[in-house]
mmCIF file of C-alpha atoms in Angstrom:
data_model
loop_
_atom_site.group_PDB
_atom_site.id
_atom_site.type_symbol
_atom_site.label_atom_id
_atom_site.label_comp_id
_atom_site.label_asym_id
_atom_site.label_seq_id
_atom_site.Cartn_x
_atom_site.Cartn_y
_atom_site.Cartn_z
ATOM 1 C CA MET A 10 90.846 86.155 113.610
ATOM 2 C CA ALA A 11 90.596 83.775 116.949
ATOM 3 C CA LYS A 12 88.936 80.902 116.926
ATOM 4 C CA GLY A 13 85.261 81.129 118.794
ATOM 5 C CA LEU A 14 84.689 84.885 117.686
ATOM 6 C CA GLY A 15 80.697 85.247 116.064
ATOM 7 C CA LYS A 16 79.889 86.435 113.043
ATOM 8 C CA GLY A 17 79.422 90.034 114.622
ATOM 9 C CA VAL A 18 82.940 90.181 115.244
ATOM 10 C CA ASN A 19 84.021 89.187 111.857
ATOM 11 C CA ASN A 20 81.634 91.977 110.237
ATOM 12 C CA LEU A 21 82.707 94.334 112.605
ATOM 13 C CA PHE A 22 86.945 93.645 111.360
ATOM 14 C CA LYS A 23 86.026 93.084 107.870
ATOM 15 C CA ASP A 24 87.151 96.460 107.024
ATOM 16 C CA MET A 25 90.165 96.173 109.194
ATOM 17 C CA SER A 26 92.072 94.049 106.809
ATOM 18 C CA SER A 27 91.425 96.257 104.054
ATOM 19 C CA ILE A 28 94.642 98.949 105.507
ATOM 20 C CA HIS A 29 96.592 98.635 102.290
ATOM 21 C CA ASP A 30 93.904 100.359 100.278
ATOM 22 C CA GLU A 31 93.936 103.497 102.749
ATOM 23 C CA HIS A 32 96.144 106.345 102.793
ATOM 24 C CA ILE A 33 99.259 105.702 105.103
ATOM 25 C CA GLN A 34 100.393 108.493 107.288
ATOM 26 C CA GLN A 35 103.611 109.363 109.127
ATOM 27 C CA LEU A 36 102.197 110.700 112.684
ATOM 28 C CA SER A 37 104.064 112.273 115.205
ATOM 29 C CA VAL A 38 104.483 110.160 118.322
ATOM 30 C CA LYS A 39 103.771 113.246 120.431
ATOM 31 C CA ASP A 40 100.476 113.744 118.976
ATOM 32 C CA ILE A 41 99.065 109.800 119.524
ATOM 33 C CA ARG A 42 97.178 109.012 122.921
ATOM 34 C CA PRO A 43 96.362 105.596 124.234
ATOM 35 C CA ASN A 44 93.031 104.224 123.735
ATOM 36 C CA PRO A 45 90.592 104.997 126.346
ATOM 37 C CA TYR A 46 88.565 101.788 125.906
ATOM 38 C CA GLN A 47 91.882 99.579 126.097
ATOM 39 C CA PRO A 48 90.953 96.468 128.237
ATOM 40 C CA ARG A 49 94.463 95.377 128.356
ATOM 41 C CA LYS A 50 95.944 96.919 131.518
ATOM 42 C CA ILE A 51 99.240 94.379 131.603
ATOM 43 C CA PHE A 52 101.667 94.423 128.549
ATOM 44 C CA ASP A 53 104.321 91.582 128.964
ATOM 45 C CA GLU A 54 107.854 92.915 129.232
ATOM 46 C CA ILE A 55 109.300 90.353 127.169
ATOM 47 C CA PRO A 56 107.133 89.998 124.231
ATOM 48 C CA LEU A 57 107.210 93.812 123.964
ATOM 49 C CA GLU A 58 111.317 93.909 124.290
ATOM 50 C CA GLU A 59 111.229 91.716 121.514
ATOM 51 C CA LEU A 60 108.946 93.855 119.544
ATOM 52 C CA THR A 61 110.855 96.805 120.247
ATOM 53 C CA LEU A 62 113.997 95.190 119.061
ATOM 54 C CA SER A 63 112.467 94.328 115.853
ATOM 55 C CA VAL A 64 111.002 97.485 115.459
ATOM 56 C CA LYS A 65 114.666 98.987 115.887
ATOM 57 C CA GLU A 66 115.576 96.663 113.266
ATOM 58 C CA HIS A 67 112.695 96.751 110.559
ATOM 59 C CA GLY A 68 110.798 100.098 111.761
ATOM 60 C CA ILE A 69 106.708 99.278 112.012
ATOM 61 C CA LEU A 70 105.659 96.869 109.412
ATOM 62 C CA GLN A 71 101.926 97.377 109.861
ATOM 63 C CA PRO A 72 100.404 100.755 110.735
ATOM 64 C CA ILE A 73 98.348 101.495 113.796
ATOM 65 C CA ILE A 74 94.923 102.563 113.332
ATOM 66 C CA VAL A 75 93.789 105.802 114.776
ATOM 67 C CA ARG A 76 91.009 108.454 115.230
ATOM 68 C CA LYS A 77 91.034 112.317 115.168
ATOM 69 C CA SER A 78 90.590 113.071 118.627
ATOM 70 C CA LEU A 79 90.596 116.799 120.462
ATOM 71 C CA LYS A 80 94.134 116.777 120.950
ATOM 72 C CA GLY A 81 95.882 115.041 118.513
ATOM 73 C CA PHE A 82 94.874 111.123 117.894
ATOM 74 C CA GLU A 83 93.980 108.153 119.826
ATOM 75 C CA ILE A 84 94.716 104.549 119.189
ATOM 76 C CA VAL A 85 91.909 102.226 117.937
ATOM 77 C CA ALA A 86 94.224 99.367 117.245
ATOM 78 C CA GLY A 87 97.839 98.884 117.748
ATOM 79 C CA GLU A 88 98.754 99.613 121.327
ATOM 80 C CA ARG A 89 101.724 97.312 121.535
ATOM 81 C CA ARG A 90 102.974 98.502 118.090
ATOM 82 C CA PHE A 91 103.038 102.281 119.402
ATOM 83 C CA ARG A 92 104.524 101.117 122.491
ATOM 84 C CA ALA A 93 107.288 99.653 121.303
ATOM 85 C CA ALA A 94 107.926 102.658 118.680
ATOM 86 C CA LYS A 95 108.223 104.584 121.730
ATOM 87 C CA ALA A 96 110.671 102.361 123.566
ATOM 88 C CA ALA A 97 112.754 102.242 120.063
ATOM 89 C CA ALA A 98 112.800 106.154 120.534
ATOM 90 C CA LEU A 99 110.762 106.529 117.076
ATOM 91 C CA THR A 100 109.468 109.999 116.262
ATOM 92 C CA HIS A 101 106.600 109.285 113.808
ATOM 93 C CA VAL A 102 104.835 105.900 113.155
ATOM 94 C CA PRO A 103 102.708 104.650 110.292
ATOM 95 C CA ALA A 104 98.862 105.232 110.932
ATOM 96 C CA VAL A 105 95.804 105.276 109.104
ATOM 97 C CA ILE A 106 92.936 107.297 110.090
ATOM 98 C CA ARG A 107 89.340 106.384 110.638
ATOM 99 C CA ASP A 108 86.596 108.451 111.385
ATOM 100 C CA LEU A 109 84.964 106.840 113.936
ATOM 101 C CA ASN A 110 82.282 107.740 117.134
ATOM 102 C CA ASP A 111 82.694 106.677 120.640
ATOM 103 C CA ARG A 112 80.566 103.709 120.201
ATOM 104 C CA GLN A 113 82.484 102.276 117.009
ATOM 105 C CA MET A 114 85.419 103.002 118.704
ATOM 106 C CA MET A 115 84.488 101.268 121.974
ATOM 107 C CA GLU A 116 83.455 98.289 119.837
ATOM 108 C CA LEU A 117 86.660 97.697 117.956
ATOM 109 C CA SER A 118 88.886 98.313 120.505
ATOM 110 C CA VAL A 119 87.287 95.849 122.996
ATOM 111 C CA LEU A 120 86.694 93.219 120.482
ATOM 112 C CA GLU A 121 90.091 93.622 118.806
ATOM 113 C CA ASN A 122 91.439 92.601 122.204
ATOM 114 C CA LEU A 123 89.219 89.728 122.713
ATOM 115 C CA GLN A 124 90.349 88.203 119.625
ATOM 116 C CA ARG A 125 94.043 87.882 121.327
ATOM 117 C CA GLU A 126 94.610 84.845 123.435
ATOM 118 C CA ASP A 127 96.820 86.378 125.764
ATOM 119 C CA LEU A 128 94.287 88.639 127.903
ATOM 120 C CA THR A 129 94.252 87.732 131.286
ATOM 121 C CA PRO A 130 90.944 86.276 132.789
ATOM 122 C CA VAL A 131 90.330 89.775 134.418
ATOM 123 C CA GLU A 132 91.143 91.781 131.152
ATOM 124 C CA GLU A 133 88.710 89.599 129.517
ATOM 125 C CA ALA A 134 86.125 89.991 132.163
ATOM 126 C CA LYS A 135 86.036 93.841 132.171
ATOM 127 C CA ALA A 136 85.676 93.598 128.694
ATOM 128 C CA TYR A 137 82.592 91.963 128.654
ATOM 129 C CA GLU A 138 81.138 94.071 131.153
ATOM 130 C CA THR A 139 82.169 97.267 129.260
ATOM 131 C CA LEU A 140 80.555 95.696 126.089
ATOM 132 C CA MET A 141 77.290 94.728 128.262
ATOM 133 C CA GLN A 142 77.164 98.349 129.933
ATOM 134 C CA LYS A 143 77.979 100.656 126.840
ATOM 135 C CA LEU A 144 75.987 98.433 124.221
ATOM 136 C CA LYS A 145 73.165 98.126 127.006
ATOM 137 C CA ILE A 146 72.868 94.495 126.101
ATOM 138 C CA SER A 147 72.564 91.209 128.206
ATOM 139 C CA GLN A 148 74.657 88.274 128.789
ATOM 140 C CA ASP A 149 73.047 86.193 126.456
ATOM 141 C CA GLU A 150 72.856 88.717 123.513
ATOM 142 C CA LEU A 151 76.873 88.987 124.344
ATOM 143 C CA ALA A 152 77.276 85.656 123.935
ATOM 144 C CA LYS A 153 75.955 85.527 120.921
ATOM 145 C CA LYS A 154 77.798 88.815 119.610
ATOM 146 C CA VAL A 155 81.213 87.409 120.465
ATOM 147 C CA GLY A 156 80.530 83.458 119.997
ATOM 148 C CA LYS A 157 80.954 82.493 123.286
ATOM 149 C CA SER A 158 78.789 79.891 125.735
ATOM 150 C CA ARG A 159 76.728 81.966 128.464
ATOM 151 C CA PRO A 160 78.677 80.223 131.240
ATOM 152 C CA HIS A 161 81.886 81.402 129.581
ATOM 153 C CA ILE A 162 80.524 85.010 130.025
ATOM 154 C CA ALA A 163 78.846 84.384 133.366
ATOM 155 C CA ASN A 164 82.348 82.636 135.082
ATOM 156 C CA HIS A 165 84.295 85.807 133.851
ATOM 157 C CA LEU A 166 82.128 88.143 134.912
ATOM 158 C CA ARG A 167 82.367 86.478 138.616
ATOM 159 C CA LEU A 168 85.860 87.118 138.956
ATOM 160 C CA LEU A 169 84.797 90.861 139.086
ATOM 161 C CA ASN A 170 83.428 90.369 142.515
ATOM 162 C CA LEU A 171 86.690 89.369 143.809
ATOM 163 C CA SER A 172 88.851 91.980 145.955
ATOM 164 C CA GLU A 173 91.182 93.974 143.811
ATOM 165 C CA LEU A 174 94.204 91.895 145.507
ATOM 166 C CA ILE A 175 92.939 88.761 144.230
ATOM 167 C CA GLN A 176 92.363 90.005 140.602
ATOM 168 C CA GLU A 177 95.636 91.407 140.777
ATOM 169 C CA LYS A 178 97.052 88.005 141.422
ATOM 170 C CA LEU A 179 94.989 86.744 138.490
ATOM 171 C CA SER A 180 96.227 89.568 136.223
ATOM 172 C CA ARG A 181 100.090 88.328 137.003
ATOM 173 C CA LYS A 182 98.998 84.856 136.765
ATOM 174 C CA GLU A 183 99.722 83.819 140.174
ATOM 175 C CA LEU A 184 96.255 82.104 140.064
ATOM 176 C CA SER A 185 94.707 80.380 137.457
ATOM 177 C CA MET A 186 90.953 80.955 136.005
ATOM 178 C CA GLY A 187 90.114 77.783 137.798
ATOM 179 C CA HIS A 188 91.489 79.219 141.180
ATOM 180 C CA GLY A 189 89.887 82.762 140.231
ATOM 181 C CA ARG A 190 86.304 80.842 140.059
ATOM 182 C CA ALA A 191 86.449 78.740 142.955
ATOM 183 C CA LEU A 192 87.270 81.778 145.182
ATOM 184 C CA ALA A 193 84.510 83.744 143.511
ATOM 185 C CA GLY A 194 82.163 81.940 145.504
ATOM 186 C CA LEU A 195 82.985 82.868 148.794
ATOM 187 C CA LYS A 196 81.105 85.628 150.368
ATOM 188 C CA ASP A 197 84.019 86.799 152.611
ATOM 189 C CA LYS A 198 86.634 88.313 150.842
ATOM 190 C CA GLU A 199 88.989 88.194 153.760
ATOM 191 C CA THR A 200 88.503 84.684 153.745
ATOM 192 C CA ALA A 201 89.202 84.725 150.135
ATOM 193 C CA GLU A 202 92.331 86.178 150.229
ATOM 194 C CA GLN A 203 93.666 84.291 153.049
ATOM 195 C CA LEU A 204 92.909 81.391 151.062
ATOM 196 C CA ALA A 205 94.604 82.863 147.932
ATOM 197 C CA ASP A 206 97.796 83.439 150.108
ATOM 198 C CA LYS A 207 97.694 79.655 150.910
ATOM 199 C CA VAL A 208 97.322 78.707 147.161
ATOM 200 C CA LEU A 209 100.669 80.358 146.151
ATOM 201 C CA LYS A 210 102.583 79.289 149.738
ATOM 202 C CA GLU A 211 101.743 75.795 149.489
ATOM 203 C CA GLY A 212 101.229 75.345 145.696
ATOM 204 C CA LEU A 213 97.815 74.389 145.647
ATOM 205 C CA ASN A 214 95.746 73.224 142.489
ATOM 206 C CA VAL A 215 92.350 74.025 141.951
ATOM 207 C CA ARG A 216 90.609 70.619 143.174
ATOM 208 C CA GLN A 217 92.774 71.188 146.791
ATOM 209 C CA LEU A 218 91.436 74.870 146.723
ATOM 210 C CA GLU A 219 88.010 73.357 146.302
ATOM 211 C CA LYS A 220 88.508 70.904 149.498
ATOM 212 C CA LEU A 221 89.985 74.002 151.401
ATOM 213 C CA ILE A 222 86.959 75.937 150.518
ATOM 214 C CA SER A 223 84.382 73.336 151.716
ATOM 215 C CA GLU A 224 85.994 72.538 154.697
ATOM 216 C CA ALA A 225 86.356 76.352 155.419
ATOM 217 C CA ALA A 226 82.557 76.369 155.335
ATOM 218 C CA PRO A 227 80.284 77.273 158.466
ATOM 219 C CA THR A 228 79.720 74.030 160.122
ATOM 220 C CA ARG A 229 76.290 73.452 161.315
ATOM 221 C CA LYS A 230 74.967 70.917 163.898
ATOM 222 C CA GLU A 231 75.248 67.496 162.079
ATOM 223 C CA LYS A 232 72.405 66.153 160.801
ATOM 224 C CA PRO A 233 71.477 62.280 159.675
ATOM 225 C CA LYS A 234 73.119 62.534 155.892
ATOM 226 C CA ARG A 235 70.491 61.575 153.095
ATOM 227 C CA LYS A 236 71.208 60.110 150.026
ATOM 228 C CA ALA A 237 71.681 62.541 147.092
ATOM 229 C CA ASP A 238 68.475 62.014 144.817
ATOM 230 C CA PRO A 239 69.853 61.245 141.477
ATOM 231 C CA HIS A 240 66.706 62.408 139.385
ATOM 232 C CA LEU A 241 67.070 65.954 141.311
ATOM 233 C CA LYS A 242 70.610 65.926 140.323
ATOM 234 C CA GLN A 243 70.086 65.098 137.227
ATOM 235 C CA GLN A 244 67.523 68.151 136.780
ATOM 236 C CA GLU A 245 69.736 70.295 138.290
ATOM 237 C CA THR A 246 72.290 69.478 135.549
ATOM 238 C CA VAL A 247 69.396 70.186 133.167
ATOM 239 C CA LEU A 248 68.400 73.390 134.405
ATOM 240 C CA ARG A 249 72.239 74.443 135.010
ATOM 241 C CA GLU A 250 72.795 74.467 131.120
ATOM 242 C CA ARG A 251 69.712 75.585 130.338
ATOM 243 C CA PHE A 252 70.202 78.736 132.491
ATOM 244 C CA GLY A 253 73.959 79.034 132.391
ATOM 245 C CA THR A 254 74.493 79.382 136.060
ATOM 246 C CA SER A 255 74.442 77.932 138.908
ATOM 247 C CA VAL A 256 71.361 76.105 140.142
ATOM 248 C CA ALA A 257 70.113 74.008 143.142
ATOM 249 C CA ILE A 258 67.167 72.189 143.852
ATOM 250 C CA LYS A 259 66.308 71.480 147.593
ATOM 251 C CA LYS A 260 64.031 69.093 148.841
ATOM 252 C CA ASN A 261 62.458 68.787 152.304
ATOM 253 C CA LYS A 262 59.893 66.025 152.855
ATOM 254 C CA ASN A 263 56.974 66.985 150.567
ATOM 255 C CA LYS A 264 58.153 70.536 150.114
ATOM 256 C CA GLY A 265 61.063 71.772 148.172
ATOM 257 C CA LYS A 266 62.886 74.699 146.264
ATOM 258 C CA ILE A 267 64.796 75.808 143.106
ATOM 259 C CA GLU A 268 67.488 78.279 144.021
ATOM 260 C CA ILE A 269 69.074 80.053 140.507
ATOM 261 C CA GLU A 270 71.818 82.713 140.867
ATOM 262 C CA PHE A 271 72.457 85.610 139.157
ATOM 263 C CA MET A 272 75.261 87.846 138.894
ATOM 264 C CA SER A 273 73.516 91.234 137.617
ATOM 265 C CA GLU A 274 69.997 92.888 136.788
ATOM 266 C CA ASP A 275 70.895 92.041 132.999
ATOM 267 C CA ASP A 276 71.675 88.696 134.305
ATOM 268 C CA LEU A 277 68.366 88.578 135.856
ATOM 269 C CA GLU A 278 66.516 89.415 132.995
ATOM 270 C CA ARG A 279 67.820 86.920 130.828
ATOM 271 C CA ILE A 280 66.886 84.057 133.190
ATOM 272 C CA LEU A 281 63.457 85.899 133.722
ATOM 273 C CA SER A 282 62.982 85.904 129.776
ATOM 274 C CA LEU A 283 63.940 82.041 129.481
ATOM 275 C CA LEU A 284 61.533 81.181 132.427
ATOM 276 C CA GLY A 285 58.912 82.967 130.084
ATOM 277 C CA GLU A 286 59.917 81.258 127.155
ATOM 278 C CA ASP A 287 59.260 77.729 128.877
ATOM 279 C CA THR A 288 55.852 79.063 130.303
ATOM 280 C CA GLU A 289 54.811 80.085 126.679
ATOM 281 C CA ASN A 290 56.041 76.818 125.099
ATOM 282 C CA ARG A 291 54.355 74.761 128.216
ATOM 283 C CA PHE A 292 51.028 76.549 128.096
#
């Protein structure tokens, strides 16, 4: 079990380790279909080739888990083993058949993949999005469910606002998560794509990209620069940690405003809920 996963995940998977107590069947490869809820879209070729060689020599040592469907069986866990079996020209694979409804299968499939450390940032983001949509839960609830922080969830979900072209570069590991987070702050997708190309051509690190983004921001008439109020900066940090999202406090003479960023309707509801808690505690 990967580090950082919550008790909810452990409860979902506590039965996954008892395969040896179940009846293992040899199923025809032709009767097995990929998992429709599989968040992983990219399977690294080298590890898959290594697994294929192992399967050719030793066979599949751990059975895959499937559920019965209208047209054979659908994979719940073990798609890499199944792909290796096909590549090794096996006709049958050992499998355990589980009785799962759509919701259970979706949860197990997505969470089983979230255990792995080799998911790309975009795949991880889409897994979070799938869980939130299918389970109808907020970012805060999801964070507790998978044992991650709210900012971790929010930062990944922001990647889904990037263009498909940049998401592909992230998936191919041409750009890092840090590059993606920086580019996600740009509203103009064309500018973001141009900067992404520049990163690749010039081998820019995240800090250099952030500097470029700052320089590319629309220029306004220069105004006398005011010293940042250290108290307001400190309060921004407190609020940013409290709400798990970007917060800006802007003050002009005796007036000011607080800007709190939200990424979706669920995220807005989460923030409003936290604001409600603060109001109740104060009054």
